[in-house]
Tab-separated table of N, CA and C in Angstrom:
chain	number	residue	atom	x	y	z
E	8	MET	N	11.558	39.913	69.497
E	8	MET	CA	11.072	38.552	69.582
E	8	MET	C	10.692	38.065	68.183
E	9	GLU	N	11.098	36.870	67.871
E	9	GLU	CA	10.870	36.286	66.547
E	9	GLU	C	9.466	35.683	66.482
E	10	ALA	N	8.793	35.909	65.339
E	10	ALA	CA	7.430	35.381	65.157
E	10	ALA	C	7.485	33.873	64.985
E	11	SER	N	6.465	33.194	65.484
E	11	SER	CA	6.398	31.729	65.334
E	11	SER	C	5.976	31.386	63.899
E	12	ASP	N	6.236	30.139	63.522
E	12	ASP	CA	5.809	29.666	62.204
E	12	ASP	C	4.294	29.813	62.052
E	13	GLU	N	3.584	29.557	63.125
E	13	GLU	CA	2.124	29.624	63.082
E	13	GLU	C	1.655	31.063	62.852
E	14	ASP	N	2.317	32.035	63.527
E	14	ASP	CA	1.973	33.446	63.333
E	14	ASP	C	2.296	33.879	61.903
E	15	LEU	N	3.426	33.416	61.390
E	15	LEU	CA	3.801	33.737	60.002
E	15	LEU	C	2.792	33.147	59.020
E	16	ALA	N	2.363	31.927	59.267
E	16	ALA	CA	1.387	31.282	58.383
E	16	ALA	C	0.077	32.051	58.387
E	17	PHE	N	-0.362	32.477	59.545
E	17	PHE	CA	-1.606	33.235	59.661
E	17	PHE	C	-1.480	34.563	58.912
E	18	ALA	N	-0.350	35.264	59.110
E	18	ALA	CA	-0.127	36.538	58.418
E	18	ALA	C	-0.037	36.325	56.903
E	19	ALA	N	0.658	35.282	56.483
E	19	ALA	CA	0.791	34.988	55.048
E	19	ALA	C	-0.563	34.667	54.437
E	20	ALA	N	-1.398	33.944	55.172
E	20	ALA	CA	-2.741	33.615	54.676
E	20	ALA	C	-3.574	34.870	54.477
E	21	ASN	N	-3.238	35.918	55.223
E	21	ASN	CA	-3.952	37.191	55.094
E	21	ASN	C	-3.250	38.158	54.135
E	22	GLY	N	-2.323	37.644	53.351
E	22	GLY	CA	-1.717	38.448	52.293
E	22	GLY	C	-0.389	39.104	52.610
E	23	ASP	N	0.220	38.795	53.713
E	23	ASP	CA	1.507	39.394	54.072
E	23	ASP	C	2.630	38.649	53.340
E	24	GLY	N	3.159	39.287	52.318
E	24	GLY	CA	4.205	38.672	51.497
E	24	GLY	C	5.499	38.450	52.243
E	25	ASN	N	5.857	39.388	53.136
E	25	ASN	CA	7.089	39.234	53.923
E	25	ASN	C	6.975	38.045	54.870
E	26	ALA	N	5.812	37.861	55.462
E	26	ALA	CA	5.601	36.716	56.352
E	26	ALA	C	5.714	35.415	55.562
E	27	PHE	N	5.149	35.412	54.358
E	27	PHE	CA	5.236	34.210	53.507
E	27	PHE	C	6.693	33.897	53.178
E	28	ALA	N	7.453	34.914	52.774
E	28	ALA	CA	8.862	34.711	52.416
E	28	ALA	C	9.657	34.200	53.617
E	29	THR	N	9.399	34.752	54.772
E	29	THR	CA	10.105	34.320	55.984
E	29	THR	C	9.755	32.872	56.323
E	30	LEU	N	8.465	32.548	56.268
E	30	LEU	CA	8.021	31.182	56.548
E	30	LEU	C	8.647	30.200	55.562
E	31	LEU	N	8.623	30.558	54.298
E	31	LEU	CA	9.188	29.679	53.266
E	31	LEU	C	10.684	29.475	53.494
E	32	ALA	N	11.391	30.522	53.850
E	32	ALA	CA	12.830	30.406	54.116
E	32	ALA	C	13.093	29.453	55.281
E	33	ARG	N	12.215	29.457	56.255
E	33	ARG	CA	12.387	28.581	57.426
E	33	ARG	C	12.108	27.116	57.111
E	34	VAL	N	11.110	26.851	56.301
E	34	VAL	CA	10.664	25.458	56.128
E	34	VAL	C	11.115	24.812	54.817
E	35	TYR	N	11.666	25.598	53.907
E	35	TYR	CA	11.962	25.068	52.567
E	35	TYR	C	12.886	23.848	52.599
E	36	ASP	N	13.983	23.927	53.310
E	36	ASP	CA	14.942	22.815	53.321
E	36	ASP	C	14.319	21.538	53.889
E	37	ARG	N	13.545	21.671	54.974
E	37	ARG	CA	12.886	20.489	55.543
E	37	ARG	C	11.841	19.938	54.573
E	38	LEU	N	11.120	20.843	53.903
E	38	LEU	CA	10.112	20.422	52.932
E	38	LEU	C	10.764	19.684	51.770
E	39	PHE	N	11.869	20.234	51.271
E	39	PHE	CA	12.587	19.565	50.188
E	39	PHE	C	13.092	18.195	50.634
E	40	GLY	N	13.630	18.111	51.835
E	40	GLY	CA	14.122	16.830	52.359
E	40	GLY	C	13.021	15.785	52.399
E	41	LEU	N	11.847	16.189	52.856
E	41	LEU	CA	10.716	15.253	52.877
E	41	LEU	C	10.333	14.837	51.459
E	42	CYS	N	10.268	15.803	50.571
E	42	CYS	CA	9.906	15.487	49.176
E	42	CYS	C	10.924	14.534	48.546
E	43	TYR	N	12.191	14.723	48.890
E	43	TYR	CA	13.231	13.828	48.385
E	43	TYR	C	13.016	12.411	48.913
E	44	ARG	N	12.707	12.306	50.185
E	44	ARG	CA	12.462	10.974	50.750
E	44	ARG	C	11.194	10.345	50.167
E	45	LEU	N	10.209	11.162	49.860
E	45	LEU	CA	8.955	10.637	49.294
E	45	LEU	C	9.127	10.172	47.850
E	46	THR	N	9.982	10.863	47.094
E	46	THR	CA	10.138	10.535	45.677
E	46	THR	C	11.357	9.679	45.388
E	47	GLY	N	12.409	9.846	46.189
E	47	GLY	CA	13.635	9.086	45.953
E	47	GLY	C	14.437	9.603	44.777
E	48	ASN	N	14.084	10.794	44.297
E	48	ASN	CA	14.744	11.333	43.113
E	48	ASN	C	14.877	12.844	43.303
E	49	ARG	N	16.080	13.350	43.123
E	49	ARG	CA	16.335	14.771	43.376
E	49	ARG	C	15.506	15.675	42.466
E	50	GLU	N	15.506	15.399	41.175
E	50	GLU	CA	14.762	16.251	40.236
E	50	GLU	C	13.265	16.214	40.522
E	51	GLU	N	12.767	15.031	40.797
E	51	GLU	CA	11.347	14.881	41.130
E	51	GLU	C	11.029	15.629	42.424
E	52	ALA	N	11.935	15.556	43.395
E	52	ALA	CA	11.743	16.258	44.668
E	52	ALA	C	11.744	17.774	44.460
E	53	GLU	N	12.635	18.256	43.608
E	53	GLU	CA	12.662	19.693	43.309
E	53	GLU	C	11.348	20.137	42.681
E	54	ASP	N	10.868	19.356	41.712
E	54	ASP	CA	9.594	19.695	41.063
E	54	ASP	C	8.442	19.684	42.063
E	55	LEU	N	8.395	18.661	42.883
E	55	LEU	CA	7.318	18.543	43.866
E	55	LEU	C	7.370	19.694	44.870
E	56	THR	N	8.557	20.016	45.345
E	56	THR	CA	8.710	21.111	46.302
E	56	THR	C	8.271	22.432	45.671
E	57	GLN	N	8.651	22.665	44.442
E	57	GLN	CA	8.247	23.893	43.762
E	57	GLN	C	6.734	23.949	43.570
E	58	ASP	N	6.138	22.816	43.200
E	58	ASP	CA	4.680	22.769	43.045
E	58	ASP	C	3.979	23.107	44.361
E	59	ILE	N	4.486	22.552	45.446
E	59	ILE	CA	3.896	22.808	46.769
E	59	ILE	C	4.041	24.287	47.120
E	60	CYS	N	5.228	24.833	46.910
E	60	CYS	CA	5.457	26.247	47.236
E	60	CYS	C	4.575	27.163	46.385
E	61	ALA	N	4.358	26.804	45.132
E	61	ALA	CA	3.499	27.620	44.264
E	61	ALA	C	2.047	27.576	44.733
E	62	ALA	N	1.612	26.440	45.257
E	62	ALA	CA	0.227	26.294	45.714
E	62	ALA	C	0.035	26.757	47.149
E	63	LEU	N	1.128	26.951	47.857
E	63	LEU	CA	1.065	27.251	49.287
E	63	LEU	C	0.282	28.523	49.642
E	64	PRO	N	0.432	29.631	48.905
E	64	PRO	CA	-0.348	30.819	49.289
E	64	PRO	C	-1.857	30.542	49.351
E	65	ALA	N	-2.375	29.790	48.420
E	65	ALA	CA	-3.811	29.471	48.426
E	65	ALA	C	-4.135	28.473	49.540
E	66	LYS	N	-3.247	27.544	49.784
E	66	LYS	CA	-3.497	26.516	50.796
E	66	LYS	C	-3.402	27.052	52.228
E	67	LEU	N	-2.619	28.092	52.422
E	67	LEU	CA	-2.460	28.632	53.775
E	67	LEU	C	-3.788	29.106	54.366
E	68	GLY	N	-4.730	29.451	53.533
E	68	GLY	CA	-6.048	29.836	54.017
E	68	GLY	C	-6.766	28.687	54.706
E	69	GLN	N	-6.359	27.456	54.412
E	69	GLN	CA	-6.974	26.274	55.018
E	69	GLN	C	-6.291	25.881	56.345
E	70	TYR	N	-5.128	26.488	56.601
E	70	TYR	CA	-4.391	26.138	57.820
E	70	TYR	C	-5.160	26.636	59.043
E	71	GLN	N	-5.362	25.714	59.967
E	71	GLN	CA	-5.987	26.062	61.250
E	71	GLN	C	-4.988	25.674	62.327
E	72	ARG	N	-4.868	26.431	63.323
E	72	ARG	CA	-3.812	26.255	64.332
E	72	ARG	C	-3.993	25.018	65.193
E	73	ARG	N	-4.497	23.951	64.647
E	73	ARG	CA	-4.668	22.707	65.421
E	73	ARG	C	-3.350	21.942	65.544
E	74	ALA	N	-2.459	22.195	64.588
E	74	ALA	CA	-1.160	21.512	64.585
E	74	ALA	C	-0.097	22.540	64.241
E	75	LYS	N	1.155	22.139	64.434
E	75	LYS	CA	2.253	23.020	64.039
E	75	LYS	C	2.216	23.191	62.521
E	76	VAL	N	2.715	24.295	62.043
E	76	VAL	CA	2.755	24.553	60.601
E	76	VAL	C	3.533	23.456	59.896
E	77	THR	N	4.641	23.035	60.475
E	77	THR	CA	5.455	22.008	59.818
E	77	THR	C	4.678	20.700	59.701
E	78	THR	N	3.919	20.340	60.719
E	78	THR	CA	3.111	19.114	60.657
E	78	THR	C	2.077	19.237	59.552
E	79	TRP	N	1.391	20.375	59.502
E	79	TRP	CA	0.386	20.624	58.462
E	79	TRP	C	1.035	20.621	57.081
E	80	LEU	N	2.188	21.264	56.970
E	80	LEU	CA	2.894	21.348	55.692
E	80	LEU	C	3.362	19.968	55.230
E	81	TYR	N	3.781	19.122	56.157
E	81	TYR	CA	4.174	17.763	55.800
E	81	TYR	C	2.974	16.994	55.249
E	82	ARG	N	1.799	17.205	55.818
E	82	ARG	CA	0.581	16.553	55.317
E	82	ARG	C	0.304	17.038	53.896
E	83	VAL	N	0.472	18.328	53.653
E	83	VAL	CA	0.302	18.887	52.303
E	83	VAL	C	1.276	18.206	51.337
E	84	ALA	N	2.527	18.039	51.777
E	84	ALA	CA	3.556	17.432	50.927
E	84	ALA	C	3.235	15.967	50.631
E	85	VAL	N	2.817	15.226	51.645
E	85	VAL	CA	2.478	13.807	51.446
E	85	VAL	C	1.297	13.692	50.472
E	86	ASN	N	0.288	14.522	50.652
E	86	ASN	CA	-0.855	14.494	49.728
E	86	ASN	C	-0.436	14.846	48.310
E	87	ALA	N	0.431	15.838	48.174
E	87	ALA	CA	0.911	16.233	46.842
E	87	ALA	C	1.707	15.098	46.198
E	88	ALA	N	2.515	14.405	46.992
E	88	ALA	CA	3.284	13.270	46.457
E	88	ALA	C	2.351	12.148	46.013
E	89	HIS	N	1.310	11.885	46.796
E	89	HIS	CA	0.337	10.851	46.412
E	89	HIS	C	-0.377	11.235	45.120
E	90	ASP	N	-0.783	12.504	45.035
E	90	ASP	CA	-1.449	12.975	43.813
E	90	ASP	C	-0.541	12.822	42.604
E	91	ARG	N	0.722	13.168	42.772
E	91	ARG	CA	1.682	13.064	41.665
E	91	ARG	C	1.847	11.604	41.235
E	92	ARG	N	1.954	10.696	42.212
E	92	ARG	CA	2.091	9.265	41.889
E	92	ARG	C	0.868	8.754	41.145
E	93	ARG	N	-0.307	9.167	41.582
E	93	ARG	CA	-1.545	8.748	40.908
E	93	ARG	C	-1.562	9.244	39.464
E	94	ARG	N	-1.190	10.501	39.257
E	94	ARG	CA	-1.167	11.054	37.888
E	94	ARG	C	-0.166	10.296	37.024
E	95	GLN	N	1.013	10.020	37.602
E	95	GLN	CA	2.031	9.291	36.839
E	95	GLN	C	1.562	7.885	36.512
E	96	SER	N	0.905	7.237	37.454
E	96	SER	CA	0.398	5.889	37.234
E	96	SER	C	-0.667	5.887	36.142
E	97	THR	N	-1.569	6.850	36.220
E	97	THR	CA	-2.625	6.958	35.206
E	97	THR	C	-2.010	7.230	33.842
E	98	HIS	N	-1.044	8.145	33.806
E	98	HIS	CA	-0.378	8.461	32.541
E	98	HIS	C	0.348	7.235	32.004
E	99	SER	N	1.004	6.508	32.889
E	99	SER	CA	1.736	5.312	32.491
E	99	SER	C	0.801	4.272	31.891
E	100	LYS	N	-0.333	4.066	32.561
E	100	LYS	CA	-1.309	3.089	32.058
E	100	LYS	C	-1.863	3.527	30.713
E	101	ALA	N	-2.139	4.810	30.589
E	101	ALA	CA	-2.693	5.323	29.332
E	101	ALA	C	-1.670	5.244	28.208
E	102	ALA	N	-0.395	5.421	28.549
E	102	ALA	CA	0.645	5.430	27.522
E	102	ALA	C	1.109	4.030	27.129
E	103	THR	N	0.802	3.023	27.949
E	103	THR	CA	1.249	1.671	27.656
E	103	THR	C	0.693	1.228	26.303
E	104	GLY	N	1.567	0.775	25.465
E	104	GLY	CA	1.155	0.277	24.156
E	104	GLY	C	1.151	1.339	23.064
E	105	TRP	N	1.177	2.627	23.442
E	105	TRP	CA	1.140	3.672	22.424
E	105	TRP	C	2.387	3.646	21.560
E	106	GLY	N	3.531	3.357	22.154
E	106	GLY	CA	4.760	3.289	21.366
E	106	GLY	C	4.668	2.211	20.305
E	107	ASP	N	4.178	1.024	20.698
E	107	ASP	CA	4.012	-0.063	19.738
E	107	ASP	C	2.974	0.299	18.694
E	108	TRP	N	1.882	0.922	19.145
E	108	TRP	CA	0.826	1.311	18.207
E	108	TRP	C	1.365	2.313	17.192
E	109	GLU	N	2.147	3.287	17.667
E	109	GLU	CA	2.687	4.310	16.765
E	109	GLU	C	3.682	3.694	15.782
E	110	LYS	N	4.503	2.760	16.249
E	110	LYS	CA	5.443	2.090	15.340
E	110	LYS	C	4.684	1.334	14.254
E	111	ALA	N	3.635	0.626	14.649
E	111	ALA	CA	2.834	-0.118	13.673
E	111	ALA	C	2.155	0.836	12.696
E	112	ARG	N	1.667	1.966	13.217
E	112	ARG	CA	1.003	2.955	12.362
E	112	ARG	C	1.991	3.537	11.354
E	113	GLN	N	3.196	3.851	11.816
E	113	GLN	CA	4.216	4.396	10.919
E	113	GLN	C	4.614	3.379	9.854
E	114	ALA	N	4.730	2.109	10.262
E	114	ALA	CA	5.068	1.052	9.301
E	114	ALA	C	3.966	0.910	8.254
E	115	GLU	N	2.721	0.978	8.706
E	115	GLU	CA	1.594	0.883	7.775
E	115	GLU	C	1.577	2.067	6.812
E	116	LEU	N	1.851	3.261	7.329
E	116	LEU	CA	1.899	4.441	6.465
E	116	LEU	C	3.013	4.310	5.425
E	117	ALA	N	4.155	3.809	5.861
E	117	ALA	CA	5.280	3.630	4.936
E	117	ALA	C	4.924	2.608	3.859
E	118	GLU	N	4.284	1.514	4.266
E	118	GLU	CA	3.866	0.492	3.296
E	118	GLU	C	2.851	1.064	2.313
E	119	ASN	N	1.914	1.844	2.829
E	119	ASN	CA	0.916	2.465	1.955
E	119	ASN	C	1.571	3.422	0.963
E	120	ARG	N	2.601	4.170	1.420
E	120	ARG	CA	3.315	5.083	0.516
E	120	ARG	C	4.019	4.294	-0.583
E	121	VAL	N	4.636	3.190	-0.208
E	121	VAL	CA	5.336	2.360	-1.197
E	121	VAL	C	4.330	1.840	-2.229
E	122	GLN	N	3.201	1.329	-1.741
E	122	GLN	CA	2.178	0.811	-2.655
E	122	GLN	C	1.606	1.920	-3.535
E	123	SER	N	1.362	3.071	-2.938
E	123	SER	CA	0.822	4.199	-3.690
E	123	SER	C	1.808	4.669	-4.754
E	124	ASP	N	3.087	4.740	-4.378
E	124	ASP	CA	4.117	5.139	-5.337
E	124	ASP	C	4.206	4.128	-6.481
E	125	TRP	N	4.142	2.824	-6.140
E	125	TRP	CA	4.210	1.805	-7.178
E	125	TRP	C	3.007	1.926	-8.104
E	126	LEU	N	1.814	2.083	-7.526
E	126	LEU	CA	0.609	2.178	-8.335
E	126	LEU	C	0.669	3.393	-9.254
E	127	GLY	N	1.137	4.529	-8.744
E	127	GLY	CA	1.258	5.733	-9.576
E	127	GLY	C	2.199	5.509	-10.745
E	128	ALA	N	3.337	4.873	-10.485
E	128	ALA	CA	4.304	4.602	-11.550
E	128	ALA	C	3.747	3.585	-12.539
E	129	ALA	N	3.058	2.570	-12.025
E	129	ALA	CA	2.494	1.545	-12.911
E	129	ALA	C	1.362	2.124	-13.763
E	130	MET	N	0.532	2.975	-13.178
E	130	MET	CA	-0.568	3.582	-13.937
E	130	MET	C	-0.029	4.480	-15.042
E	131	ALA	N	1.121	5.103	-14.811
E	131	ALA	CA	1.717	5.978	-15.827
E	131	ALA	C	2.094	5.197	-17.079
E	132	GLN	N	2.287	3.893	-16.941
E	132	GLN	CA	2.660	3.057	-18.081
E	132	GLN	C	1.456	2.490	-18.818
E	133	LEU	N	0.251	2.675	-18.268
E	133	LEU	CA	-0.968	2.191	-18.930
E	133	LEU	C	-1.354	3.118	-20.076
E	134	PRO	N	-2.074	2.589	-21.045
E	134	PRO	CA	-2.618	3.468	-22.086
E	134	PRO	C	-3.561	4.499	-21.432
E	135	PRO	N	-3.661	5.697	-21.987
E	135	PRO	CA	-4.453	6.763	-21.374
E	135	PRO	C	-5.902	6.378	-21.057
E	136	ASP	N	-6.571	5.621	-21.909
E	136	ASP	CA	-7.971	5.282	-21.640
E	136	ASP	C	-8.093	4.373	-20.414
E	137	LEU	N	-7.165	3.428	-20.249
E	137	LEU	CA	-7.188	2.550	-19.080
E	137	LEU	C	-6.806	3.333	-17.814
E	138	ARG	N	-5.795	4.195	-17.943
E	138	ARG	CA	-5.338	5.000	-16.805
E	138	ARG	C	-6.458	5.931	-16.322
E	139	ASP	N	-7.155	6.593	-17.243
E	139	ASP	CA	-8.238	7.506	-16.862
E	139	ASP	C	-9.366	6.749	-16.172
E	140	THR	N	-9.720	5.597	-16.725
E	140	THR	CA	-10.792	4.788	-16.143
E	140	THR	C	-10.422	4.341	-14.736
E	141	LEU	N	-9.205	3.816	-14.578
E	141	LEU	CA	-8.748	3.339	-13.276
E	141	LEU	C	-8.691	4.486	-12.267
E	142	ALA	N	-8.207	5.638	-12.694
E	142	ALA	CA	-8.114	6.794	-11.796
E	142	ALA	C	-9.490	7.192	-11.284
E	143	LEU	N	-10.501	7.197	-12.148
E	143	LEU	CA	-11.854	7.574	-11.723
E	143	LEU	C	-12.437	6.547	-10.751
E	144	VAL	N	-12.273	5.275	-11.042
E	144	VAL	CA	-12.840	4.237	-10.181
E	144	VAL	C	-12.099	4.198	-8.837
E	145	LEU	N	-10.786	4.420	-8.848
E	145	LEU	CA	-10.034	4.481	-7.595
E	145	LEU	C	-10.432	5.698	-6.767
E	146	ASP	N	-11.024	6.695	-7.424
E	146	ASP	CA	-11.492	7.887	-6.731
E	146	ASP	C	-12.949	7.716	-6.289
E	147	ASP	N	-13.386	6.449	-6.151
E	147	ASP	CA	-14.710	6.085	-5.650
E	147	ASP	C	-15.862	6.443	-6.580
E	148	MET	N	-15.599	6.508	-7.851
E	148	MET	CA	-16.687	6.695	-8.829
E	148	MET	C	-17.288	5.331	-9.149
E	149	THR	N	-18.584	5.326	-9.370
E	149	THR	CA	-19.221	4.086	-9.830
E	149	THR	C	-18.901	3.921	-11.308
E	150	HIS	N	-19.158	2.732	-11.806
E	150	HIS	CA	-18.919	2.495	-13.241
E	150	HIS	C	-19.796	3.421	-14.065
E	151	ALA	N	-21.017	3.640	-13.619
E	151	ALA	CA	-21.937	4.514	-14.354
E	151	ALA	C	-21.402	5.946	-14.377
E	152	GLN	N	-20.917	6.426	-13.230
E	152	GLN	CA	-20.380	7.789	-13.176
E	152	GLN	C	-19.132	7.931	-14.037
E	153	ALA	N	-18.240	6.949	-13.958
E	153	ALA	CA	-17.020	6.982	-14.774
E	153	ALA	C	-17.381	6.948	-16.249
E	154	GLY	N	-18.370	6.108	-16.613
E	154	GLY	CA	-18.807	6.025	-18.011
E	154	GLY	C	-19.373	7.345	-18.491
E	155	GLU	N	-20.135	8.009	-17.652
E	155	GLU	CA	-20.720	9.300	-18.026
E	155	GLU	C	-19.624	10.346	-18.244
E	156	ILE	N	-18.637	10.373	-17.358
E	156	ILE	CA	-17.541	11.344	-17.470
E	156	ILE	C	-16.715	11.088	-18.725
E	157	LEU	N	-16.436	9.807	-18.999
E	157	LEU	CA	-15.584	9.458	-20.139
E	157	LEU	C	-16.372	9.302	-21.445
E	158	GLY	N	-17.686	9.343	-21.353
E	158	GLY	CA	-18.515	9.234	-22.557
E	158	GLY	C	-18.561	7.829	-23.128
E	159	VAL	N	-18.518	6.807	-22.247
E	159	VAL	CA	-18.585	5.405	-22.688
E	159	VAL	C	-19.598	4.677	-21.813
E	160	SER	N	-19.925	3.455	-22.186
E	160	SER	CA	-20.910	2.687	-21.419
E	160	SER	C	-20.282	2.081	-20.162
E	161	GLU	N	-21.172	1.613	-19.264
E	161	GLU	CA	-20.692	0.935	-18.056
E	161	GLU	C	-19.928	-0.321	-18.420
E	162	GLY	N	-20.377	-1.021	-19.447
E	162	GLY	CA	-19.701	-2.240	-19.898
E	162	GLY	C	-18.276	-1.946	-20.339
E	163	THR	N	-18.080	-0.828	-20.993
E	163	THR	CA	-16.734	-0.442	-21.437
E	163	THR	C	-15.852	-0.142	-20.230
E	164	ILE	N	-16.440	0.510	-19.233
E	164	ILE	CA	-15.682	0.798	-18.003
E	164	ILE	C	-15.247	-0.518	-17.359
E	165	SER	N	-16.167	-1.478	-17.267
E	165	SER	CA	-15.834	-2.782	-16.671
E	165	SER	C	-14.723	-3.461	-17.461
E	166	TRP	N	-14.809	-3.426	-18.790
E	166	TRP	CA	-13.792	-4.048	-19.636
E	166	TRP	C	-12.438	-3.357	-19.425
E	167	ARG	N	-12.431	-2.028	-19.408
E	167	ARG	CA	-11.180	-1.277	-19.212
E	167	ARG	C	-10.544	-1.599	-17.850
E	168	LEU	N	-11.376	-1.705	-16.816
E	168	LEU	CA	-10.836	-2.052	-15.500
E	168	LEU	C	-10.212	-3.435	-15.513
E	169	SER	N	-10.863	-4.367	-16.194
E	169	SER	CA	-10.322	-5.715	-16.306
E	169	SER	C	-8.971	-5.682	-17.016
E	170	GLU	N	-8.886	-4.920	-18.086
E	170	GLU	CA	-7.631	-4.800	-18.845
E	170	GLU	C	-6.549	-4.113	-17.991
E	171	ALA	N	-6.940	-3.098	-17.257
E	171	ALA	CA	-5.978	-2.393	-16.401
E	171	ALA	C	-5.439	-3.338	-15.329
E	172	ARG	N	-6.325	-4.127	-14.714
E	172	ARG	CA	-5.880	-5.084	-13.684
E	172	ARG	C	-4.911	-6.099	-14.274
E	173	LYS	N	-5.227	-6.605	-15.471
E	173	LYS	CA	-4.324	-7.567	-16.116
E	173	LYS	C	-2.957	-6.940	-16.344
E	174	ALA	N	-2.943	-5.715	-16.836
E	174	ALA	CA	-1.677	-5.034	-17.121
E	174	ALA	C	-0.890	-4.800	-15.826
E	175	LEU	N	-1.575	-4.413	-14.753
E	175	LEU	CA	-0.888	-4.177	-13.480
E	175	LEU	C	-0.343	-5.479	-12.890
E	176	ARG	N	-1.146	-6.568	-12.999
E	176	ARG	CA	-0.672	-7.875	-12.519
E	176	ARG	C	0.560	-8.312	-13.295
E	177	ALA	N	0.522	-8.137	-14.612
E	177	ALA	CA	1.656	-8.527	-15.445
E	177	ALA	C	2.902	-7.724	-15.068
E	178	GLN	N	2.721	-6.436	-14.809
E	178	GLN	CA	3.848	-5.595	-14.428
E	178	GLN	C	4.407	-6.030	-13.080
E	179	LYS	N	3.526	-6.362	-12.158
E	179	LYS	CA	3.955	-6.811	-10.816
E	179	LYS	C	4.740	-8.116	-10.934
E	180	GLU	N	4.239	-9.047	-11.729
E	180	GLU	CA	4.950	-10.326	-11.927
E	180	GLU	C	6.299	-10.104	-12.577
E	181	LYS	N	6.333	-9.223	-13.533
E	181	LYS	CA	7.600	-8.919	-14.229
E	181	LYS	C	8.626	-8.356	-13.252
E	182	GLU	N	8.179	-7.473	-12.364
E	182	GLU	CA	9.069	-6.890	-11.354
E	182	GLU	C	9.507	-7.916	-10.325
E	183	GLY	N	8.627	-8.878	-10.039
E	183	GLY	CA	8.949	-9.911	-9.062
E	183	GLY	C	9.996	-10.885	-9.561
E	184	THR	N	10.070	-11.116	-10.838
E	184	THR	CA	11.035	-12.067	-11.396
E	184	THR	C	12.315	-11.388	-11.825
E	185	SER	N	12.304	-10.066	-11.908
E	185	SER	CA	13.504	-9.342	-12.352
E	185	SER	C	14.554	-9.305	-11.287
C-alpha cells in the first residue's frame, strides 16, 4: 500500500529523508506549474520553486493535517510568491533613480579629473614660488601656515596667490581663443 502525501509529510517533518524525496517527487511538477502561473515567467518560476523546496524541510514542521498537503503547499507557494513580489517592488523603488544618479556622479568625476589635470598642467607652467604657494593653499593651508612653511609673510602669500590666479586666468583665456 502506498503512503499518502500527508503520511509522507509527517514522516519528512520528523527527519525521514526518503519520505521527503518521495513527497517532493509527487508534488514538484504541480508546484512548479503553480509557480509558473503565479509569476508568468519560466525562470522566475524555477527560482521560486527551488526556494520553496529548499525551505520545505523546515516548513513541514508547521504542517498540521487540517488540509491536504497539496492545499497547504499551494498556500506556502502563494505566500512565497507574494513575498518575492514585495521584495522586488521594494528593490525596484529603492533602485529608481540610482542609474541617473550614478551617471551624473560619473560625469562629475570625469569633469573634476579634467579640471584637476588642467590645473596640474597649468601650475607646472607657473614660476616655482607661485606654484609652491598655490599648492599649499589648495591643500587647505591658511596664509599664515603657508607663509611659515615658505618663510615669507602672509602678505606675500596673498600677493603670490593673486599673481598665480592672474597667470591661470590668462592661460585659460589663451586656451579658449586658440
